[in-house]
Short mmCIF file of C-alpha atoms in Angstrom, two decimals:
data_model
loop_
_atom_site.label_atom_id
_atom_site.label_comp_id
_atom_site.label_asym_id
_atom_site.label_seq_id
_atom_site.Cartn_x
_atom_site.Cartn_y
_atom_site.Cartn_z
CA UNK A 30 -17.93 -9.93 -22.68
CA UNK A 31 -16.52 -6.46 -22.28
CA UNK A 32 -19.95 -5.36 -20.95
CA UNK A 33 -19.72 -8.13 -18.35
CA UNK A 34 -16.40 -6.82 -17.07
CA UNK A 35 -17.64 -3.28 -17.05
CA UNK A 36 -20.68 -4.33 -15.00
CA UNK A 37 -18.63 -6.35 -12.51
CA UNK A 38 -17.63 -3.52 -10.18
CA UNK A 39 -21.27 -2.40 -9.97
CA UNK A 40 -22.51 -5.97 -9.31
CA UNK A 41 -20.04 -6.30 -6.47
CA UNK A 42 -20.52 -2.88 -4.88
CA UNK A 43 -22.74 -4.30 -2.08
CA UNK A 44 -20.03 -6.79 -1.29
CA UNK A 45 -17.41 -4.09 -1.25
CA UNK A 46 -19.53 -1.91 1.07
CA UNK A 47 -20.05 -4.82 3.52
CA UNK A 48 -16.34 -5.60 3.56
CA UNK A 49 -15.44 -1.90 4.09
CA UNK A 50 -17.86 -1.69 6.99
CA UNK A 51 -16.54 -4.92 8.46
CA UNK A 52 -12.94 -3.84 8.37
CA UNK A 53 -13.69 -0.16 9.29
CA UNK A 54 -10.54 1.27 7.71
CA UNK A 55 -9.45 4.79 8.40
CA UNK A 56 -8.06 5.35 4.86
CA UNK A 57 -9.30 8.61 3.34
CA UNK A 58 -9.82 6.86 -0.08
CA UNK A 59 -11.43 3.59 0.98
CA UNK A 60 -13.41 2.74 -2.12
CA UNK A 61 -13.39 0.36 -5.06
CA UNK A 62 -11.50 2.82 -7.28
CA UNK A 63 -8.96 4.06 -4.71
CA UNK A 64 -5.36 4.59 -5.74
CA UNK A 65 -3.34 2.94 -3.00
CA UNK A 66 0.35 1.98 -3.42
CA UNK A 67 0.96 -1.70 -2.91
CA UNK A 68 -2.67 -2.57 -3.84
CA UNK A 69 -3.87 -3.64 -7.28
CA UNK A 70 -7.24 -4.72 -8.55
CA UNK A 71 -8.07 -7.62 -10.83
CA UNK A 72 -11.48 -8.26 -12.44
CA UNK A 73 -11.89 -11.73 -13.84
CA UNK A 74 -14.75 -13.16 -15.83
CA UNK A 75 -15.13 -16.63 -17.27
CA UNK A 76 -17.91 -17.02 -19.83
CA UNK A 77 -17.89 -20.16 -21.90
CA UNK A 78 -14.45 -20.58 -23.44
CA UNK A 79 -13.53 -16.96 -22.85
CA UNK A 80 -11.61 -15.80 -19.78
CA UNK A 81 -11.10 -12.02 -19.38
CA UNK A 82 -8.72 -10.46 -16.87
CA UNK A 83 -8.49 -6.76 -16.25
CA UNK A 84 -5.63 -5.63 -13.99
CA UNK A 85 -5.47 -2.08 -12.60
CA UNK A 86 -2.47 -1.04 -10.58
CA UNK A 87 -0.75 2.18 -9.53
CA UNK A 88 2.41 2.50 -11.64
CA UNK A 89 4.42 2.59 -8.42
CA UNK A 90 3.68 -1.04 -7.79
CA UNK A 91 5.01 -2.15 -11.27
CA UNK A 92 7.57 0.45 -12.30
CA UNK A 93 8.68 1.97 -8.97
CA UNK A 94 7.67 5.53 -9.87
CA UNK A 95 4.67 7.51 -11.27
CA UNK A 96 6.33 10.45 -13.01
CA UNK A 97 6.82 10.63 -16.77
CA UNK A 98 9.97 8.67 -17.74
CA UNK A 99 12.63 11.19 -18.75
CA UNK A 100 15.97 9.56 -17.98
CA UNK A 101 17.24 6.62 -19.98
CA UNK A 102 17.06 4.37 -16.84
CA UNK A 103 13.39 5.29 -16.29
CA UNK A 104 12.55 4.73 -19.96
CA UNK A 105 14.31 1.28 -19.85
CA UNK A 106 12.35 0.40 -16.69
CA UNK A 107 9.03 1.35 -18.32
CA UNK A 108 9.90 -0.65 -21.45
CA UNK A 109 10.86 -3.71 -19.37
CA UNK A 110 7.63 -3.61 -17.38
CA UNK A 111 5.53 -3.20 -20.54
CA UNK A 112 7.35 -6.18 -22.06
CA UNK A 113 6.61 -8.36 -19.00
CA UNK A 114 2.91 -7.27 -19.03
CA UNK A 115 2.85 -8.46 -22.63
CA UNK A 116 3.49 -12.03 -21.35
CA UNK A 117 0.29 -12.71 -19.37
CA UNK A 118 0.75 -16.49 -19.33
CA UNK A 119 3.90 -15.94 -17.19
CA UNK A 120 2.11 -13.55 -14.73
CA UNK A 121 -1.19 -15.40 -14.44
CA UNK A 122 -0.88 -19.07 -13.62
CA UNK A 123 -3.59 -20.80 -15.55
CA UNK A 124 -3.85 -24.64 -15.45
CA UNK A 125 -2.18 -26.22 -18.45
CA UNK A 126 -5.11 -28.59 -18.84
CA UNK A 127 -7.35 -25.64 -19.70
CA UNK A 128 -5.25 -24.92 -22.86
CA UNK A 129 -5.67 -21.18 -22.73
CA UNK A 130 -4.20 -18.96 -25.41
CA UNK A 131 -3.97 -15.21 -25.40
CA UNK A 132 -6.66 -13.94 -27.92
CA UNK A 133 -6.05 -10.25 -27.27
CA UNK A 134 -4.47 -7.79 -24.89
CA UNK A 135 -4.43 -4.06 -24.33
CA UNK A 136 -2.06 -2.10 -22.13
CA UNK A 137 -2.74 1.49 -21.19
CA UNK A 138 -0.82 3.95 -19.02
CA UNK A 139 0.28 7.55 -19.29
CA UNK A 140 3.79 6.14 -18.75
CA UNK A 141 3.50 4.23 -22.03
CA UNK A 142 3.00 7.51 -23.86
CA UNK A 143 -0.34 6.43 -25.40
CA UNK A 144 -2.25 9.46 -24.16
CA UNK A 145 -0.11 12.54 -24.89
CA UNK A 146 -2.96 15.02 -24.22
CA UNK A 147 -3.62 13.49 -20.83
CA UNK A 148 0.10 13.72 -19.94
CA UNK A 149 0.30 17.44 -20.79
CA UNK A 150 -2.87 18.16 -18.78
CA UNK A 151 -1.59 16.20 -15.80
CA UNK A 152 1.77 18.01 -15.58
CA UNK A 153 -0.05 20.98 -14.11
CA UNK A 154 -1.30 18.91 -11.17
CA UNK A 155 0.83 18.50 -8.03
CA UNK A 156 -0.52 15.00 -7.28
CA UNK A 157 -0.30 12.84 -10.36
CA UNK A 158 -1.32 9.22 -9.77
CA UNK A 159 -0.24 7.16 -12.85
CA UNK A 160 -2.13 3.88 -13.26
CA UNK A 161 -1.47 0.87 -15.43
CA UNK A 162 -4.45 -0.88 -16.96
CA UNK A 163 -4.00 -4.24 -18.62
CA UNK A 164 -6.85 -6.13 -20.28
CA UNK A 165 -6.37 -9.70 -21.45
CA UNK A 166 -8.77 -12.05 -23.21
CA UNK A 167 -7.91 -15.78 -23.27
CA UNK A 168 -9.61 -18.49 -25.30
CA UNK A 169 -9.56 -21.79 -23.38
CA UNK A 170 -10.04 -25.05 -25.17
CA UNK A 171 -11.03 -26.85 -21.90
CA UNK A 172 -12.58 -24.18 -19.63
CA UNK A 173 -13.85 -26.88 -17.17
CA UNK A 174 -10.15 -27.33 -16.23
CA UNK A 175 -9.94 -23.72 -15.06
CA UNK A 176 -10.28 -24.47 -11.34
CA UNK A 177 -7.98 -21.74 -10.11
CA UNK A 178 -6.02 -18.58 -10.96
CA UNK A 179 -2.55 -18.39 -9.54
CA UNK A 180 -1.11 -14.84 -9.17
CA UNK A 181 2.27 -15.94 -7.74
CA UNK A 182 4.04 -14.95 -10.97
CA UNK A 183 2.60 -11.46 -10.74
CA UNK A 184 3.64 -11.05 -7.08
CA UNK A 185 7.10 -12.49 -7.76
CA UNK A 186 7.76 -10.17 -10.74
CA UNK A 187 6.32 -7.02 -9.07
CA UNK A 188 7.15 -7.41 -5.28
CA UNK A 189 5.91 -3.87 -4.51
CA UNK A 190 2.41 -5.26 -5.16
CA UNK A 191 1.49 -6.37 -1.66
CA UNK A 192 -2.11 -7.34 -2.29
CA UNK A 193 -4.55 -7.77 -5.14
CA UNK A 194 -8.24 -7.24 -4.68
CA UNK A 195 -9.91 -9.74 -6.98
CA UNK A 196 -13.51 -9.74 -8.24
CA UNK A 197 -14.50 -12.80 -10.15
CA UNK A 198 -17.49 -13.94 -12.14
CA UNK A 199 -17.36 -17.65 -12.92
CA UNK A 200 -19.42 -20.79 -13.21
CA UNK A 201 -20.11 -20.71 -9.48
CA UNK A 202 -21.31 -17.12 -9.48
CA UNK A 203 -19.50 -14.05 -8.26
CA UNK A 204 -16.92 -13.73 -5.50
CA UNK A 205 -14.43 -11.29 -4.14
CA UNK A 206 -11.07 -12.08 -2.52
CA UNK A 207 -7.88 -10.33 -1.39
CA UNK A 208 -4.82 -12.16 -2.45
CA UNK A 209 -1.23 -11.62 -1.23
CA UNK A 210 2.22 -13.08 -1.78
CA UNK A 211 1.54 -15.77 0.82
CA UNK A 212 -1.98 -16.45 -0.45
CA UNK A 213 -1.72 -16.04 -4.27
CA UNK A 214 -4.31 -18.48 -5.57
CA UNK A 215 -8.03 -18.02 -6.08
CA UNK A 216 -10.40 -20.94 -6.86
CA UNK A 217 -13.05 -20.57 -9.45
#
């Protein structure tokens, strides 16, 4: 399943290129992997009973800053955000009828202190862009009941996240969508 998620961005590159050409943005980093405040990316893949979600977001969207947490207030904020990311069933609205349980989760960010070597190396750079990566795997007893994914909880908890670019592989093939606070639900 991990291979499926890793292949997802490549499978949807033609779709992203078409959308970029249609919208003709003037952003200097207009690509699938761009670091843009207010914008997060979510890869979702449903395969049998397994649903995988991979969220990538600039730390600014979630924590409110990107520098290493040094003050007690900053450390408390990072800890609070990490704690909330450890409750994916609150952030991602999955239909109760699907009976999904969290099978595994991984959280990565330089702010969480997991990669000390990277932090030391990055301190020498003027423009440090801290990202938060969250990978969740759910086992769903009734995957046919997964008709939608509601991100309202994510937008509500992290209001600096203005839009989420979603790439989904599900029973009906692959699709891409851009969700916002006013349009927070994606149908499978």
